[in-house]
C-alpha cells in the first residue's frame, strides 16, 4: 500500500451557510489520497477511524469578515474536526506506523498531516477508541477544565448545567456529583431527562421545552439559588439563570448553541445581576489546556475503569451520514456525544 494512491471519500463544504445549515450545504465526494509521506518530510498519513461532530463547527461554515477564533472552512475543501486515527505512514520520529492518535483531521478516509506534533497519542487503547472523540478527547478536557479551573467548585455547591446530556454537559454533571455538589440539568426531551437522572446521577433534571417559565423552573429546583451555572446554550436560558445566581456565583461559559444559527444574535437582559451578585462569567478555550491533557487523561481513564463516570455516545455509521449527524446537533436529534464511525479497528 505504501506509496500508492487509494480512493478517498471526503465531506466537503458546498457553500457558505447563513441561518440554519442543511445537509445539502455539504457534499460527499470521492477523490484520491497518496498513502506515503513526501521524502524527507516529517509529515504523517492517517487512516481516520472516527470523527467528531461538534457545535463549534457551525461557525466555521460561515464566511467571516472579521476573523473568528478558528479559521472558516473553505468552499470545495474537506471539513475538519477532531478524530481518532491510525498512522499508516510517517516521517516523524515520534510517530510510528500503527500508532493510534487523536487530533484535528479531515472528514475523509485518509489525511496527510503536516504538523504531527499537534496530535496526542492514545494511551488507553483498552478503552473504546471512540471515547477519544468525547470523554477522553476534546469534550472531556473541555468539561474538566471548564468545571474545575473556571467553575472552581466546592463541596455543597448548587450546580446547573444546560444542554446537560450533550458531549460536555453529561460529564460536567458527573464531575459535580464527584465533588459533592447538588446538580440539576436541562435537556430537550423526556428521554434525555431520564438519562440525566438514571445514567448520569443528576439530582434533578427537566425538559426546558415543557417549561413555560424558565425562571419559575429554576426557582423550583434552586430555592437557595445557583453557585455554578455551566453555560452551553446562551439566550433565554442565560437570561433566566442570572437572577437565580447566588452571590459570588461562577458562570464558566463554554458555548451558546441557541445563537449559532441566528442571523442576528439575541441580546441578554438581567446583566445588572453580574454586578449586584458579584458574579464571575468567564469564557474559556479548550486548547489553552492542552498542556494538562495527560493529567486529565490519566484521571478520566481511572474514573471510567472504576465505573465512576458513565458516557453515552450516538454513533453514525459511514461518512455518508456525517452531514446529517452534524446538522442533528442543532435540533437535538442526538442522544449523547455525536460522532461518525468511518472505519472501525
CSV table of C-alpha atoms in Angstrom, one decimal:
chain,number,residue,atom,x,y,z
A,1,UNK,CA,0.0,0.0,0.0
A,2,UNK,CA,2.9,2.4,0.8
A,3,UNK,CA,3.4,5.0,-1.9
A,4,UNK,CA,0.3,4.2,-3.9
A,5,UNK,CA,-2.9,6.2,-4.4
A,6,UNK,CA,-6.1,5.0,-2.9
A,7,UNK,CA,-9.7,6.1,-3.2
A,8,UNK,CA,-10.5,8.7,-0.6
A,9,UNK,CA,-14.1,9.5,0.3
A,10,UNK,CA,-14.4,13.0,1.8
A,11,UNK,CA,-17.0,15.5,3.1
A,12,UNK,CA,-16.6,19.0,1.5
A,13,UNK,CA,-18.3,22.3,2.1
A,14,UNK,CA,-20.6,23.1,-0.8
A,15,UNK,CA,-21.4,26.7,0.1
A,16,UNK,CA,-21.2,29.1,2.9
A,17,UNK,CA,-24.1,29.0,5.3
A,18,UNK,CA,-26.4,31.7,6.6
A,19,UNK,CA,-29.1,30.8,9.1
A,20,UNK,CA,-29.8,27.1,9.8
A,21,UNK,CA,-27.5,24.7,8.0
A,22,UNK,CA,-28.8,21.8,5.9
A,23,UNK,CA,-27.1,18.5,4.9
A,24,UNK,CA,-27.0,19.8,1.3
A,25,UNK,CA,-24.6,22.6,2.4
A,26,UNK,CA,-22.1,19.7,2.4
A,27,UNK,CA,-21.3,17.1,-0.2
A,28,UNK,CA,-19.7,13.6,0.0
A,29,UNK,CA,-17.2,13.2,-2.9
A,30,UNK,CA,-14.6,10.6,-3.7
A,31,UNK,CA,-11.1,11.7,-4.6
A,32,UNK,CA,-7.7,10.0,-4.2
A,33,UNK,CA,-5.1,10.1,-1.5
A,34,UNK,CA,-1.4,9.2,-1.5
A,35,UNK,CA,-0.6,6.9,1.3
A,36,UNK,CA,3.0,7.9,1.6
A,37,UNK,CA,4.8,10.9,3.1
A,38,UNK,CA,6.9,13.2,0.8
A,39,UNK,CA,10.6,12.1,1.1
A,40,UNK,CA,12.5,14.0,3.8
A,41,UNK,CA,9.3,15.4,5.4
A,42,UNK,CA,8.2,15.0,9.0
A,43,UNK,CA,4.5,14.6,7.9
A,44,UNK,CA,2.4,11.6,8.6
A,45,UNK,CA,-0.6,9.9,6.7
A,46,UNK,CA,-3.5,8.9,8.9
A,47,UNK,CA,-6.3,6.4,8.3
A,48,UNK,CA,-9.3,8.1,10.0
A,49,UNK,CA,-11.3,5.7,12.2
A,50,UNK,CA,-13.8,8.1,13.9
A,51,UNK,CA,-14.5,11.8,13.5
A,52,UNK,CA,-16.4,14.0,16.0
A,53,UNK,CA,-19.4,16.2,15.3
A,54,UNK,CA,-19.2,19.4,17.4
A,55,UNK,CA,-21.4,22.5,17.5
A,56,UNK,CA,-18.5,24.9,17.1
A,57,UNK,CA,-18.1,23.6,13.5
A,58,UNK,CA,-21.2,25.6,12.6
A,59,UNK,CA,-19.3,28.9,13.0
A,60,UNK,CA,-16.6,27.6,10.5
A,61,UNK,CA,-19.3,27.1,7.9
A,62,UNK,CA,-20.0,30.9,7.6
A,63,UNK,CA,-17.7,33.4,5.9
A,64,UNK,CA,-16.5,35.9,8.5
A,65,UNK,CA,-15.4,39.4,7.6
A,66,UNK,CA,-13.7,39.7,11.0
A,67,UNK,CA,-11.6,36.5,11.7
A,68,UNK,CA,-13.1,34.2,14.3
A,69,UNK,CA,-11.1,32.2,16.9
A,70,UNK,CA,-10.9,29.3,14.4
A,71,UNK,CA,-10.5,29.7,10.6
A,72,UNK,CA,-13.5,29.4,8.3
A,73,UNK,CA,-13.9,26.3,6.3
A,74,UNK,CA,-13.2,26.7,2.5
A,75,UNK,CA,-15.9,26.0,0.0
A,76,UNK,CA,-14.9,22.9,-2.0
A,77,UNK,CA,-12.4,21.8,0.6
A,78,UNK,CA,-12.7,19.0,3.1
A,79,UNK,CA,-14.2,19.7,6.5
A,80,UNK,CA,-12.1,19.0,9.5
A,81,UNK,CA,-12.5,18.3,13.2
A,82,UNK,CA,-11.1,16.1,15.9
A,83,UNK,CA,-10.8,12.5,15.1
A,84,UNK,CA,-9.3,9.1,16.1
A,85,UNK,CA,-6.8,7.8,13.6
A,86,UNK,CA,-4.2,5.2,12.9
A,87,UNK,CA,-0.8,6.2,11.5
A,88,UNK,CA,-0.2,4.4,8.2
A,89,UNK,CA,2.9,6.3,7.0
A,90,UNK,CA,5.2,8.6,9.0
A,91,UNK,CA,8.4,10.7,8.5
A,92,UNK,CA,8.2,11.9,12.1
A,93,UNK,CA,10.4,10.4,14.8
A,94,UNK,CA,7.7,10.5,17.5
A,95,UNK,CA,5.0,8.7,15.4
A,96,UNK,CA,5.4,5.2,14.1
A,97,UNK,CA,3.2,3.2,11.6
A,98,UNK,CA,0.4,1.6,13.6
A,99,UNK,CA,0.3,4.2,16.3
A,100,UNK,CA,-3.2,5.3,17.4
A,101,UNK,CA,-3.6,9.0,17.8
A,102,UNK,CA,-6.2,11.8,18.1
A,103,UNK,CA,-6.3,15.4,16.9
A,104,UNK,CA,-7.6,17.7,14.2
A,105,UNK,CA,-8.0,15.7,11.0
A,106,UNK,CA,-10.1,15.7,7.8
A,107,UNK,CA,-13.6,14.4,7.4
A,108,UNK,CA,-12.3,11.8,5.0
A,109,UNK,CA,-10.8,8.3,4.9
A,110,UNK,CA,-7.1,9.4,4.7
A,111,UNK,CA,-5.5,12.6,5.7
A,112,UNK,CA,-1.9,13.9,5.2
A,113,UNK,CA,-0.8,15.8,8.4
A,114,UNK,CA,2.0,18.3,8.1
A,115,UNK,CA,2.1,19.1,11.9
A,116,UNK,CA,2.1,15.7,13.7
A,117,UNK,CA,3.1,17.4,16.9
A,118,UNK,CA,-0.5,18.7,17.2
A,119,UNK,CA,-1.7,15.1,17.8
A,120,UNK,CA,-1.9,13.2,21.0
A,121,UNK,CA,-1.0,9.5,21.3
A,122,UNK,CA,-3.8,7.3,22.6
A,123,UNK,CA,-2.5,5.8,25.9
A,124,UNK,CA,-5.6,3.7,26.8
A,125,UNK,CA,-6.4,1.6,23.7
A,126,UNK,CA,-8.1,-0.9,26.1
A,127,UNK,CA,-11.0,1.6,26.4
A,128,UNK,CA,-13.3,2.2,23.4
A,129,UNK,CA,-11.3,4.2,20.8
A,130,UNK,CA,-14.4,6.3,20.0
A,131,UNK,CA,-14.0,7.7,23.6
A,132,UNK,CA,-11.1,9.8,22.2
A,133,UNK,CA,-13.6,11.9,20.3
A,134,UNK,CA,-15.5,12.5,23.5
A,135,UNK,CA,-14.9,11.7,27.1
A,136,UNK,CA,-11.1,11.2,26.7
A,137,UNK,CA,-10.8,13.8,23.9
A,138,UNK,CA,-11.7,17.5,23.4
A,139,UNK,CA,-15.2,17.5,25.0
A,140,UNK,CA,-13.8,15.6,28.1
A,141,UNK,CA,-11.0,18.1,28.5
A,142,UNK,CA,-13.5,20.9,28.0
A,143,UNK,CA,-15.7,19.7,30.8
A,144,UNK,CA,-12.8,19.1,33.2
A,145,UNK,CA,-11.1,22.4,32.6
A,146,UNK,CA,-14.3,24.5,32.5
A,147,UNK,CA,-15.8,22.9,35.6
A,148,UNK,CA,-12.7,22.6,37.8
A,149,UNK,CA,-10.5,25.5,36.7
A,150,UNK,CA,-13.1,28.1,35.7
A,151,UNK,CA,-16.0,27.0,37.9
A,152,UNK,CA,-13.9,26.4,41.0
A,153,UNK,CA,-16.5,24.1,42.7
A,154,UNK,CA,-16.7,23.5,46.4
A,155,UNK,CA,-18.5,20.6,48.1
A,156,UNK,CA,-22.1,21.6,48.7
A,157,UNK,CA,-22.3,24.0,45.7
A,158,UNK,CA,-25.6,24.1,43.7
A,159,UNK,CA,-24.8,23.5,40.1
A,160,UNK,CA,-26.9,24.0,37.0
A,161,UNK,CA,-25.9,22.6,33.6
A,162,UNK,CA,-27.7,23.4,30.3
A,163,UNK,CA,-27.5,21.0,27.3
A,164,UNK,CA,-26.8,18.6,30.1
A,165,UNK,CA,-27.0,15.3,28.1
A,166,UNK,CA,-24.5,16.5,25.4
A,167,UNK,CA,-20.9,15.6,25.0
A,168,UNK,CA,-19.7,18.1,27.6
A,169,UNK,CA,-22.8,18.5,29.8
A,170,UNK,CA,-23.1,14.8,30.8
A,171,UNK,CA,-19.5,15.0,32.2
A,172,UNK,CA,-19.9,18.3,34.0
A,173,UNK,CA,-22.8,16.9,35.9
A,174,UNK,CA,-20.9,13.8,36.9
A,175,UNK,CA,-17.9,15.9,38.0
A,176,UNK,CA,-20.2,17.9,40.1
A,177,UNK,CA,-21.5,14.8,41.8
A,178,UNK,CA,-18.0,13.5,42.4
A,179,UNK,CA,-17.2,16.9,44.1
A,180,UNK,CA,-20.2,16.6,46.4
A,181,UNK,CA,-22.4,19.2,44.7
A,182,UNK,CA,-26.2,19.3,44.1
A,183,UNK,CA,-26.7,19.2,40.4
A,184,UNK,CA,-29.6,19.9,38.0
A,185,UNK,CA,-29.6,19.6,34.3
A,186,UNK,CA,-31.8,20.8,31.5
A,187,UNK,CA,-32.3,19.0,28.2
A,188,UNK,CA,-34.7,19.0,25.3
A,189,UNK,CA,-36.5,15.7,25.5
A,190,UNK,CA,-38.0,13.4,28.2
A,191,UNK,CA,-35.7,10.6,27.1
A,192,UNK,CA,-32.7,12.8,27.8
A,193,UNK,CA,-34.1,14.0,31.1
A,194,UNK,CA,-34.5,10.3,32.1
A,195,UNK,CA,-30.9,9.6,31.1
A,196,UNK,CA,-29.6,12.5,33.3
A,197,UNK,CA,-31.3,11.1,36.3
A,198,UNK,CA,-30.8,7.4,35.8
A,199,UNK,CA,-27.5,7.1,34.0
A,200,UNK,CA,-25.5,10.2,34.9
A,201,UNK,CA,-26.7,10.7,38.5
A,202,UNK,CA,-28.1,14.2,38.3
A,203,UNK,CA,-30.2,15.1,41.4
A,204,UNK,CA,-32.9,16.6,39.2
A,205,UNK,CA,-33.4,17.3,35.5
A,206,UNK,CA,-36.1,19.0,33.4
A,207,UNK,CA,-37.2,19.3,29.8
A,208,UNK,CA,-36.9,23.0,29.0
A,209,UNK,CA,-39.3,22.7,26.1
A,210,UNK,CA,-42.1,21.8,28.6
A,211,UNK,CA,-41.4,24.8,30.9
A,212,UNK,CA,-43.4,27.9,30.0
A,213,UNK,CA,-41.4,29.9,32.6
A,214,UNK,CA,-37.7,29.1,32.9
A,215,UNK,CA,-37.3,31.5,35.8
A,216,UNK,CA,-40.0,29.7,37.8
A,217,UNK,CA,-38.5,26.3,36.9
A,218,UNK,CA,-35.1,27.4,38.2
A,219,UNK,CA,-36.6,28.8,41.4
A,220,UNK,CA,-38.3,25.5,41.9
A,221,UNK,CA,-35.1,23.5,41.6
A,222,UNK,CA,-32.8,26.0,43.3
A,223,UNK,CA,-34.8,27.7,46.1
A,224,UNK,CA,-31.4,28.8,47.6
A,225,UNK,CA,-30.0,29.9,44.2
A,226,UNK,CA,-27.2,28.6,41.9
A,227,UNK,CA,-23.5,28.7,42.7
A,228,UNK,CA,-22.2,27.5,39.3
A,229,UNK,CA,-24.0,27.7,36.0
A,230,UNK,CA,-22.2,25.7,33.3
A,231,UNK,CA,-23.2,27.7,30.2
A,232,UNK,CA,-23.7,25.8,27.0
A,233,UNK,CA,-26.8,27.5,25.4
A,234,UNK,CA,-27.0,31.2,26.0
A,235,UNK,CA,-30.1,33.2,25.0
A,236,UNK,CA,-33.2,32.9,27.2
A,237,UNK,CA,-31.7,30.3,29.5
A,238,UNK,CA,-28.8,32.6,30.4
A,239,UNK,CA,-31.4,35.4,30.9
A,240,UNK,CA,-33.4,33.2,33.3
A,241,UNK,CA,-30.3,32.0,35.2
A,242,UNK,CA,-28.8,35.4,36.1
A,243,UNK,CA,-31.5,36.4,38.7
A,244,UNK,CA,-31.2,32.9,40.2
A,245,UNK,CA,-27.5,33.1,40.8
A,246,UNK,CA,-26.1,33.3,44.4
A,247,UNK,CA,-23.6,36.0,45.5
A,248,UNK,CA,-20.1,35.2,44.1
A,249,UNK,CA,-21.6,32.7,41.7
A,250,UNK,CA,-19.5,31.5,38.7
A,251,UNK,CA,-20.6,31.0,35.1
A,252,UNK,CA,-18.0,29.0,33.1
A,253,UNK,CA,-19.0,29.9,29.6
A,254,UNK,CA,-18.4,27.0,27.2
A,255,UNK,CA,-20.8,27.6,24.4
A,256,UNK,CA,-24.1,29.2,23.3
A,257,UNK,CA,-25.7,26.8,20.9
A,258,UNK,CA,-29.0,28.7,20.9
A,259,UNK,CA,-27.3,31.5,19.0
A,260,UNK,CA,-25.2,29.7,16.3
A,261,UNK,CA,-27.9,29.7,13.6
A,262,UNK,CA,-29.3,33.2,14.1
A,263,UNK,CA,-28.5,35.9,11.6
A,264,UNK,CA,-28.6,38.4,14.4
A,265,UNK,CA,-27.6,37.1,17.9
A,266,UNK,CA,-30.1,37.8,20.7
A,267,UNK,CA,-29.3,40.3,23.4
A,268,UNK,CA,-29.4,39.3,27.0
A,269,UNK,CA,-31.3,41.2,29.8
A,270,UNK,CA,-30.6,40.9,33.5
A,271,UNK,CA,-26.9,41.7,33.1
A,272,UNK,CA,-27.0,44.0,36.2
A,273,UNK,CA,-27.2,40.8,38.2
A,274,UNK,CA,-23.5,40.3,37.5
A,275,UNK,CA,-22.8,43.5,39.5
A,276,UNK,CA,-25.4,43.0,42.2
A,277,UNK,CA,-24.4,39.4,42.9
A,278,UNK,CA,-20.6,39.9,42.2
A,279,UNK,CA,-20.8,37.1,39.6
A,280,UNK,CA,-17.9,35.9,37.5
A,281,UNK,CA,-18.8,34.9,34.0
A,282,UNK,CA,-15.7,33.7,32.2
A,283,UNK,CA,-15.2,32.2,28.7
A,284,UNK,CA,-12.5,29.6,28.1
A,285,UNK,CA,-11.0,27.7,25.2
A,286,UNK,CA,-10.0,24.0,25.5
A,287,UNK,CA,-6.7,24.5,23.6
A,288,UNK,CA,-5.4,26.6,26.4
A,289,UNK,CA,-5.5,23.4,28.5
A,290,UNK,CA,-3.7,21.1,26.1
A,291,UNK,CA,-0.6,21.2,28.4
A,292,UNK,CA,-2.7,19.5,31.1
A,293,UNK,CA,-4.1,16.8,28.7
A,294,UNK,CA,-2.0,13.9,30.1
A,295,UNK,CA,-3.0,14.7,33.6
A,296,UNK,CA,-6.6,14.8,32.5
A,297,UNK,CA,-6.4,11.6,30.5
A,298,UNK,CA,-5.0,9.6,33.5
A,299,UNK,CA,-7.7,10.9,35.8
A,300,UNK,CA,-10.5,10.3,33.4
A,301,UNK,CA,-9.3,6.8,32.4
A,302,UNK,CA,-9.3,6.0,36.2
A,303,UNK,CA,-12.8,7.2,36.6
A,304,UNK,CA,-14.0,5.2,33.6
A,305,UNK,CA,-12.3,2.0,34.7
A,306,UNK,CA,-13.7,2.4,38.3
A,307,UNK,CA,-17.2,2.9,36.9
A,308,UNK,CA,-17.4,6.4,38.4
A,309,UNK,CA,-18.1,8.1,35.1
A,310,UNK,CA,-20.6,6.9,32.5
A,311,UNK,CA,-20.6,8.1,28.9
A,312,UNK,CA,-23.3,7.9,26.2
A,313,UNK,CA,-22.4,8.1,22.5
A,314,UNK,CA,-24.5,8.5,19.4
A,315,UNK,CA,-22.6,6.9,16.5
A,316,UNK,CA,-23.5,7.4,12.9
A,317,UNK,CA,-22.1,4.8,10.6
A,318,UNK,CA,-20.1,5.9,7.5
A,319,UNK,CA,-19.0,9.3,6.1
A,320,UNK,CA,-22.3,9.5,4.0
A,321,UNK,CA,-24.1,10.0,7.3
A,322,UNK,CA,-21.8,12.8,8.6
A,323,UNK,CA,-23.6,15.8,7.2
A,324,UNK,CA,-27.0,14.7,8.7
A,325,UNK,CA,-25.2,13.8,12.0
A,326,UNK,CA,-23.7,17.3,12.2
A,327,UNK,CA,-27.0,19.1,11.4
A,328,UNK,CA,-28.8,16.9,14.0
A,329,UNK,CA,-26.8,18.6,16.8
A,330,UNK,CA,-28.8,21.8,16.2
A,331,UNK,CA,-32.2,20.1,16.6
A,332,UNK,CA,-31.2,18.0,19.5
A,333,UNK,CA,-31.6,14.8,17.5
A,334,UNK,CA,-28.5,13.2,19.0
A,335,UNK,CA,-28.6,11.4,22.4
A,336,UNK,CA,-25.2,11.9,23.9
A,337,UNK,CA,-21.9,12.5,22.1
A,338,UNK,CA,-22.4,12.6,18.3
A,339,UNK,CA,-19.6,11.0,16.3
A,340,UNK,CA,-19.2,9.2,13.0
A,341,UNK,CA,-17.5,5.8,12.5
A,342,UNK,CA,-15.5,5.8,9.3
A,343,UNK,CA,-13.6,2.6,9.7
A,344,UNK,CA,-13.7,0.6,13.0
A,345,UNK,CA,-10.4,-1.1,14.1
